[in-house]
mmCIF file of C-alpha atoms in Angstrom:
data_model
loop_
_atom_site.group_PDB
_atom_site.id
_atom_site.type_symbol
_atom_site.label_atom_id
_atom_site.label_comp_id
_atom_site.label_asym_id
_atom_site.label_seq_id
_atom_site.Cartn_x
_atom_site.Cartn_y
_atom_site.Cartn_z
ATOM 1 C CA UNK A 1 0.000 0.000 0.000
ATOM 2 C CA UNK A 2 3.096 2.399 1.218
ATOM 3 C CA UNK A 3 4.395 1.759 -2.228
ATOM 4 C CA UNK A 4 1.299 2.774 -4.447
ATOM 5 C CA UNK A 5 0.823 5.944 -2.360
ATOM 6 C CA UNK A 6 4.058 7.142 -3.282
ATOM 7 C CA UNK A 7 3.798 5.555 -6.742
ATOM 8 C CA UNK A 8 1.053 8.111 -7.420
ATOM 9 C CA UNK A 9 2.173 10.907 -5.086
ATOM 10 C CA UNK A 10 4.350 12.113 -8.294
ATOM 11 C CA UNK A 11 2.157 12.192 -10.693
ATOM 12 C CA UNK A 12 -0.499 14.692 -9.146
ATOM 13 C CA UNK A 13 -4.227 13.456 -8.044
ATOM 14 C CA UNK A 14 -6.011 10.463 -10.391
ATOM 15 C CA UNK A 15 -8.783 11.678 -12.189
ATOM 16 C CA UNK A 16 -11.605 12.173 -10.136
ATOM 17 C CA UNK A 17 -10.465 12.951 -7.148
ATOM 18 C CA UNK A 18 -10.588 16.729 -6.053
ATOM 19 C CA UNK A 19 -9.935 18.585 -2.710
ATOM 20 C CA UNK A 20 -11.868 17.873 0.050
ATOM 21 C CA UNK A 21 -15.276 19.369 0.303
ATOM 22 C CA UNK A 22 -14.776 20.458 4.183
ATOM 23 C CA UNK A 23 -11.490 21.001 5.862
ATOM 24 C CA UNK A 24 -10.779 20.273 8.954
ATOM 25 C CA UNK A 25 -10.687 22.855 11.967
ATOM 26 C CA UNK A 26 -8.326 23.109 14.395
ATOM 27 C CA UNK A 27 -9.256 24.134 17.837
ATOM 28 C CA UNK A 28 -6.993 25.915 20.041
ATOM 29 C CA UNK A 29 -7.047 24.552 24.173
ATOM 30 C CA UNK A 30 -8.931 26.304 25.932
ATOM 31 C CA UNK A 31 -6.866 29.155 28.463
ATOM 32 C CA UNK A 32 -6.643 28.227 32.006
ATOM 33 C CA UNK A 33 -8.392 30.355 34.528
ATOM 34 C CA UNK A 34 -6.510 31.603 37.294
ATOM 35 C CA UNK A 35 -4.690 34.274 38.546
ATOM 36 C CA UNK A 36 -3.531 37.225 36.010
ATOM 37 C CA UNK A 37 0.132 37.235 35.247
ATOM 38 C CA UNK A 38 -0.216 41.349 34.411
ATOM 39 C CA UNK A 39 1.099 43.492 37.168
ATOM 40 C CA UNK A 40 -1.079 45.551 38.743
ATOM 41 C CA UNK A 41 -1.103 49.411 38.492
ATOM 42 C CA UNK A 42 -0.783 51.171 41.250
ATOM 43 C CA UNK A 43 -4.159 53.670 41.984
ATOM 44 C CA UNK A 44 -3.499 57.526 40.967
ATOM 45 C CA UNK A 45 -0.706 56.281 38.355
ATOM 46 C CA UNK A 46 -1.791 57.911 34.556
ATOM 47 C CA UNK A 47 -1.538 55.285 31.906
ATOM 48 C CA UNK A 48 1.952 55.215 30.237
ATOM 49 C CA UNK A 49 2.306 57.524 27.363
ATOM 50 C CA UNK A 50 4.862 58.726 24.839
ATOM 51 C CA UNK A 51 6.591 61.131 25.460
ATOM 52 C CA UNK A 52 5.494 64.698 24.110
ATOM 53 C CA UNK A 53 7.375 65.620 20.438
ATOM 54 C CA UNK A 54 6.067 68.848 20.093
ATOM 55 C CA UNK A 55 3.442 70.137 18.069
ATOM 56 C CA UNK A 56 4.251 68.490 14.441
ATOM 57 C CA UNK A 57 4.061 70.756 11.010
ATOM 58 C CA UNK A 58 4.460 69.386 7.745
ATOM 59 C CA UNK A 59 7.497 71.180 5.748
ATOM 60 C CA UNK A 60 4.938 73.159 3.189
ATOM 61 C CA UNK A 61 7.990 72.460 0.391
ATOM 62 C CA UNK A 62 7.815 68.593 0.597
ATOM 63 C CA UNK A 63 7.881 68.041 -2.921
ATOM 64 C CA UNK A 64 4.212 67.624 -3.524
ATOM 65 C CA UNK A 65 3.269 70.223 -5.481
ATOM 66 C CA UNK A 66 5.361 72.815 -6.967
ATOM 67 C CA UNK A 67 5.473 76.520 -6.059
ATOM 68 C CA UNK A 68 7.345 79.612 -7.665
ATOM 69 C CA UNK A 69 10.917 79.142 -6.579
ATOM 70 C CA UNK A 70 11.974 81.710 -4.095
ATOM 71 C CA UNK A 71 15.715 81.627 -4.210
ATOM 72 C CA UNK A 72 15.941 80.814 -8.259
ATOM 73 C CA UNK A 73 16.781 79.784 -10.596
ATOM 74 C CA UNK A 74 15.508 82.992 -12.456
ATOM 75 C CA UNK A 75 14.242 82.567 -15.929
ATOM 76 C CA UNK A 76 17.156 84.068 -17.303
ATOM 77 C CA UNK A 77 19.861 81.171 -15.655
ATOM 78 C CA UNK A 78 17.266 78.328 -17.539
ATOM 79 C CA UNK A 79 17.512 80.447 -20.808
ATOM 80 C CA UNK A 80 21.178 80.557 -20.169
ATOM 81 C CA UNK A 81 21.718 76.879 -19.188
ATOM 82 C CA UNK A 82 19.844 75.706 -22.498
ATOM 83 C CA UNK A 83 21.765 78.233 -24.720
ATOM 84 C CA UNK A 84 25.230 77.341 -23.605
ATOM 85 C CA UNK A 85 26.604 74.059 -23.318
ATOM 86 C CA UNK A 86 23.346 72.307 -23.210
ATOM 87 C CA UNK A 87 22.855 73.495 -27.195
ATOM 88 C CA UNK A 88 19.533 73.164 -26.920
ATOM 89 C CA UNK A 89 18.428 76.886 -28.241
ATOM 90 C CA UNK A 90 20.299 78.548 -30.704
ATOM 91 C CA UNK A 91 21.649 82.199 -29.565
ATOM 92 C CA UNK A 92 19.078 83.967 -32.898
ATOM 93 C CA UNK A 93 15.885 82.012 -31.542
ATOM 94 C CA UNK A 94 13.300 84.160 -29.458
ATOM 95 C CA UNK A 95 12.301 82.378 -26.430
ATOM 96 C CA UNK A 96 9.991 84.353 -23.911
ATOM 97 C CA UNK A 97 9.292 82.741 -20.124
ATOM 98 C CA UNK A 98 5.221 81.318 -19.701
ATOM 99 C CA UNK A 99 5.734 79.543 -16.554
ATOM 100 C CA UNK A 100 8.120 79.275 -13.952
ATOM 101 C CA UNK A 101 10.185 78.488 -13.007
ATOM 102 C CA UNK A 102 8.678 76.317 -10.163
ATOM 103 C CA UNK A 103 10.419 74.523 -7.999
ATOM 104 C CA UNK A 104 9.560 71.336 -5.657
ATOM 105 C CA UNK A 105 12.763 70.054 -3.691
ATOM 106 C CA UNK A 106 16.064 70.399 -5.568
ATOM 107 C CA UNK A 107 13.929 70.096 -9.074
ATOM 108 C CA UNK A 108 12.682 72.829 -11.226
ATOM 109 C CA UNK A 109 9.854 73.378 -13.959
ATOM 110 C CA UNK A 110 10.165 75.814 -16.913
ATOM 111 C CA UNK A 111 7.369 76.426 -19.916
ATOM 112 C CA UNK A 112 9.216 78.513 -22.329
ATOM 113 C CA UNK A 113 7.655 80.347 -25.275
ATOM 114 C CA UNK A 114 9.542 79.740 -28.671
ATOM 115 C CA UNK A 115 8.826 81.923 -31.778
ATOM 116 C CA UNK A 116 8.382 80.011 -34.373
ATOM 117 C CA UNK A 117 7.994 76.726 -32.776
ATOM 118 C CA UNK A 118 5.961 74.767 -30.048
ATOM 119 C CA UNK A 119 6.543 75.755 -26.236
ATOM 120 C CA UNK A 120 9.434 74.659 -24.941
ATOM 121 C CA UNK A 121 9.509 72.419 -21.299
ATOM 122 C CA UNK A 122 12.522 72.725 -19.521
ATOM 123 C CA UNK A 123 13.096 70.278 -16.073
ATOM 124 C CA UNK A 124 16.294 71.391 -14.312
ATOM 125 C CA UNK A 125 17.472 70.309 -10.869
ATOM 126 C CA UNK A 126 20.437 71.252 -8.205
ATOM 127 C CA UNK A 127 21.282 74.313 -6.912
ATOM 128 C CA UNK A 128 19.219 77.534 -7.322
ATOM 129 C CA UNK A 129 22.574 78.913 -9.036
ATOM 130 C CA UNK A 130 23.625 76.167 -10.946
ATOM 131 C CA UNK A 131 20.968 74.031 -11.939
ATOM 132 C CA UNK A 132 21.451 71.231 -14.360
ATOM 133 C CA UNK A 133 19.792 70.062 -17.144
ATOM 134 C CA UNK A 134 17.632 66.799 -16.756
ATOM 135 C CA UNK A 135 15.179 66.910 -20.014
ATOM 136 C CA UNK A 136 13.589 69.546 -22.350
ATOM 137 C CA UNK A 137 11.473 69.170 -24.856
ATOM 138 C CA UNK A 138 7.292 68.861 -25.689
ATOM 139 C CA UNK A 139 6.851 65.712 -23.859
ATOM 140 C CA UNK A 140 9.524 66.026 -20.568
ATOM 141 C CA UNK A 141 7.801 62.714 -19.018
ATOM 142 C CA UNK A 142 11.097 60.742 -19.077
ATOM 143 C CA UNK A 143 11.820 57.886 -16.787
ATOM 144 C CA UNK A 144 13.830 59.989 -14.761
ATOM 145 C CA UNK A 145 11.190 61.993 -14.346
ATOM 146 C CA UNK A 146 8.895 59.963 -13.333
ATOM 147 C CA UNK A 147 10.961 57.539 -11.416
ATOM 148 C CA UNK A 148 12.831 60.372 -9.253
ATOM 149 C CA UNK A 149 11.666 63.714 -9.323
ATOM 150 C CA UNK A 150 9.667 64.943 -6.594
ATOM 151 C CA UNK A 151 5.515 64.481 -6.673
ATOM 152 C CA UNK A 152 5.294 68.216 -7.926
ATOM 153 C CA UNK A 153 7.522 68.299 -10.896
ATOM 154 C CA UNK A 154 6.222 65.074 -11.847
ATOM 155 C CA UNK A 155 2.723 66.225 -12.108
ATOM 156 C CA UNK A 156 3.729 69.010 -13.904
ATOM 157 C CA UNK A 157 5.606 67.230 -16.773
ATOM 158 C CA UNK A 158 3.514 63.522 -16.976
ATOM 159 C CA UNK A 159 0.114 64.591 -15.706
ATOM 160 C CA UNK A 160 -0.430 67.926 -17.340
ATOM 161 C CA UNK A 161 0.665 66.435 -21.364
ATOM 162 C CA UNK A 162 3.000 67.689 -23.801
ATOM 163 C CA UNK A 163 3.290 71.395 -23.826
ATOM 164 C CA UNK A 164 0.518 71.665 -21.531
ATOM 165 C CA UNK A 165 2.146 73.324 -18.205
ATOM 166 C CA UNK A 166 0.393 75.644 -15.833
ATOM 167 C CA UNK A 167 -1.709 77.822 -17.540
ATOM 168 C CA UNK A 168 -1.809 76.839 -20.525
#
C-alpha cells in the first residue's frame, strides 16, 4: 500500500479525485483560569504615554506640489543653461518665459515660449545657481522623471501632457 501511495504521489491526483469538500478545523485549548500574570497598576498612576514631540508641522515644500521658486533659478539662468553648453536653443531664436520656473525640492519646472515653434519644457534640478539640465522638450515625461523627481515636478511634466504646463 506504502508503495502505491508514493507511486502516485508524483504524478499529481487520479482523475476524479478533487480537494476535500470540508477542511478540517483546528481548535486551540482552551486558556486556564486563574490568577492574572499582568502586574497591577498602582491607583493615581496615569496610563503610560509617549513622550510629548512637540506640536508636528508638515514642511509646506515637501515636494508635492510645486510653487514659484523663491531663491531661483531665475528665468534668465534656464535660458542661459539651455543656450550654452546644453545646445539646446540657438543664440538667434526668441524664447519668452510662460511659466516658472517652479520649484519642488532640488527640481525645477520651466514652460518657455519659442517663436516660431511649439513651447518649450525645460526640467532642471540642483542648486538655485547652478541648476542642471535633466530633459527639455514637448513631452519632458522621461523615466527619470517619473521615477525620481519629486511628486510636484512630476505632475507638472507627466500629468499635465505635452506642452501643456500651468496655464496653458
Amino acid at each position: 500500500m506504502a508503495l502505491a501511495v508514493a507511486a502516485l504521489a508524483g504524478c499529481g491526483a487520479p482523475p476524479g479525485l478533487g480537494e476535500p469538500t470540508s477542511v478540517p478545523t483546528h481548535t486551540a485549548a482552551p486558556t486556564p483560569s486563574g490568577p492574572s500574570t499582568a502586574p497591577a497598576t498602582p491607583p493615581n498612576t496615569p496610563p503610560a504615554t509617549a513622550p510629548s514631540l512637540g506640536a508636528v508641522t508638515p514642511t509646506p515644500d515637501a515636494g508635492l506640489v510645486a510653487t514659484a521658486c523663491r531663491n531661483g533659478p531665475t528665468g534668465q539662468r534656464v535660458l542661459q543653461l539651455l543656450r550654452g553648453r546644453a545646445g539646446v536653443l540657438p543664440a538667434n531664436v526668441r524664447v519668452q518665459v510662460r511659466t516658472g520656473p517652479l520649484c519642488a525640492g532640488d527640481w525645477q519646472f520651466t514652460v518657455l515660449t519659442v517663436t516660431g515653434h511649439e513651447e518649450l519644457q525645460v526640467i532642471t534640478r540642483g542648486e538655485p545657481g547652478s541648476p542642471v539640465l535633466v530633459t527639455a522638450g514637448t513631452d519632458v515625461c522621461t523615466i527619470e522623471v517619473r521615477a525620481t523627481s519629486p511628486a510636484g515636478i512630476r505632475t507638472l511634466a507627466c500629468d499635465a501632457g505635452p506642452a501643456n504646463g500651468p496655464g496653458a
